[in-house]
Amino acid sequence: METKDVVQRDSFGSKLGIIAAVAGSAVGLGNIWKFPYITGVYGGGAFVLVYLICIALIGLPIVLSEFVIGRKAQKNAIGSFKKLAPGTLWFVPGIMGLVAAFMILAFYGVVAGWTLEYLFKAITNSFVGKNPADLEGMFGGFISQLARPIFWQIIFMGLTCWIVLAGIKGGIEKASKLLMPVLLVIIIILDIRAVTLPGASEGLAFLFKPDFSKLTGEGMLNALGHAFFSLSLGMGTLITYSSYMSKKENLATTAVQVTIADTGIALLAGIAIFPAVFAFGIEPGAGPGLVFITLPNVFQQMPGGYFFCILFFLLLAVAALTSSISILEVVVAYFVEELKLARRAATIMAASAITIMGIPCSLSMGVWSKVKFMDKTFFDWLDFIASNVMLPLGGLLIVAFVGWYLGREKTEAEVTNEGELKAGYLPLFMFLAKFVAPVVIAIVFLHGLGLF
Ligand code: PHE
């Protein structure tokens, strides 16, 4: 049994591949699509500040907590809890993570499908000569169509399924290790173009000058939820991935590196988008279309814009893919290791069910956009419940598990690689894990739901 597990689980190959996989999971649509769009909706600077505080005080300790759990147990998310805390209810966050994975991938696949359509539009030079209003109309026209967004969603989910099935995640992760720096370079080039546009300073002020009068409880809950979403936290992705890490890896350093890279890319994406939003007179709170409406304007104002635009949407789709496979993997690893399903059947079943759940998400951008419950569409509800409810609650349980159940000694043994490394940060980490992170999550959560 053990051998079979190892064979099935070890699909990353080298240690470098695993780090690339973790970074690939974290960096995705969350950084480039969702962060700018919700920053716009929740008013800019103050939201960004709360987000950064959530990353540092809550996100980073939970990244390390997931690493400790996964590498110690060397199992999937649910199996890890069962192994470290046998006979208890601690596996519940693992189950929650499974449900969250289903919900997140349902809408993630839809948005990733949009990037494929935009890649297609970029190749066919469809943005040329269009003004900001045209580009806004183009986006609105596309997402409200019935079949086309679903077509791209199915293509994207098919790709995700195929990569997980073919067991070539390692290859994809290594390729993305080369490709993601290219994406970073394009974003920096976009940043330079954006901040030199007339009127750009207004956008930078929007992003970095906190106006606390715009901050609401709902905004704070979204900042917290997005810290989880962006770092792939709270649903066992990082438990699953770190279960493949070598016992020599420095978990704390890796956690810090991934967190800085992920946050840095989100901020750089914001710097590319908001100056342009103000320069072109786009509404910052335009919603999920913000990136798709704004950036084609910027590419048009750039020498070589045609090629940069193609490259950008191509790499964005790749970034989305390295995230989506990490989400699907949570579900598949559970089906295979706990329910003993064959990997092939598990992958196809999970991907199909998730794709079907994504269809109403896609429709809620168009024909079903008026179908709302408490002012939220189906798409909004999936995102809200998964990102702002399940991930923070899962994260709370994960960090409390390390702080209170595993405790200082076992955690120290794991983060120091059994005494090999120094861990001067340990008292601070334990304090954050036991008290700060759980309490802050609970307060923001209750406040955001209007219960506190
Ligand atoms: N972190 C990914 C992104 O930013 C999304 C994701 C969420 C991946 C949860 C895995 C788990 O795009």
XYZ file of C-alpha atoms and ligand atoms in Angstrom, residues 24-31 104 108 226 228-233 235 237 262 319-320 323-324 326-327 391, ligand 1:
39
model
C 3.020 28.166 -9.564
C 0.011 27.420 -7.411
C 0.185 30.744 -5.606
C 0.770 32.966 -8.615
C -2.208 33.001 -10.909
C -5.431 34.813 -11.696
C -5.595 35.787 -8.029
C -2.685 38.155 -8.483
C -12.990 27.684 -6.482
C -11.552 29.812 -11.770
C -8.042 37.226 -0.804
C -5.928 33.107 1.517
C -6.981 32.811 -2.100
C -3.823 34.363 -3.459
C -1.479 32.258 -1.327
C -3.495 29.073 -2.113
C -4.115 28.760 1.603
C -7.773 24.293 1.736
C -3.117 22.768 -1.405
C 3.088 36.281 -4.642
C -0.082 30.972 -14.692
C -3.762 30.084 -14.346
C -2.846 27.156 -10.195
C -5.785 25.156 -11.515
C -2.980 22.477 -7.864
C -6.680 22.877 -7.074
C -10.649 29.416 3.283
N -3.576 31.153 -5.609
C -4.189 30.951 -6.884
C -4.195 32.270 -7.625
O -3.827 33.273 -7.085
C -5.585 30.381 -6.771
C -5.705 29.219 -5.839
C -6.552 29.275 -4.754
C -4.930 28.078 -6.030
C -6.648 28.242 -3.849
C -5.031 27.024 -5.134
C -5.871 27.098 -4.049
O -4.581 32.338 -8.760
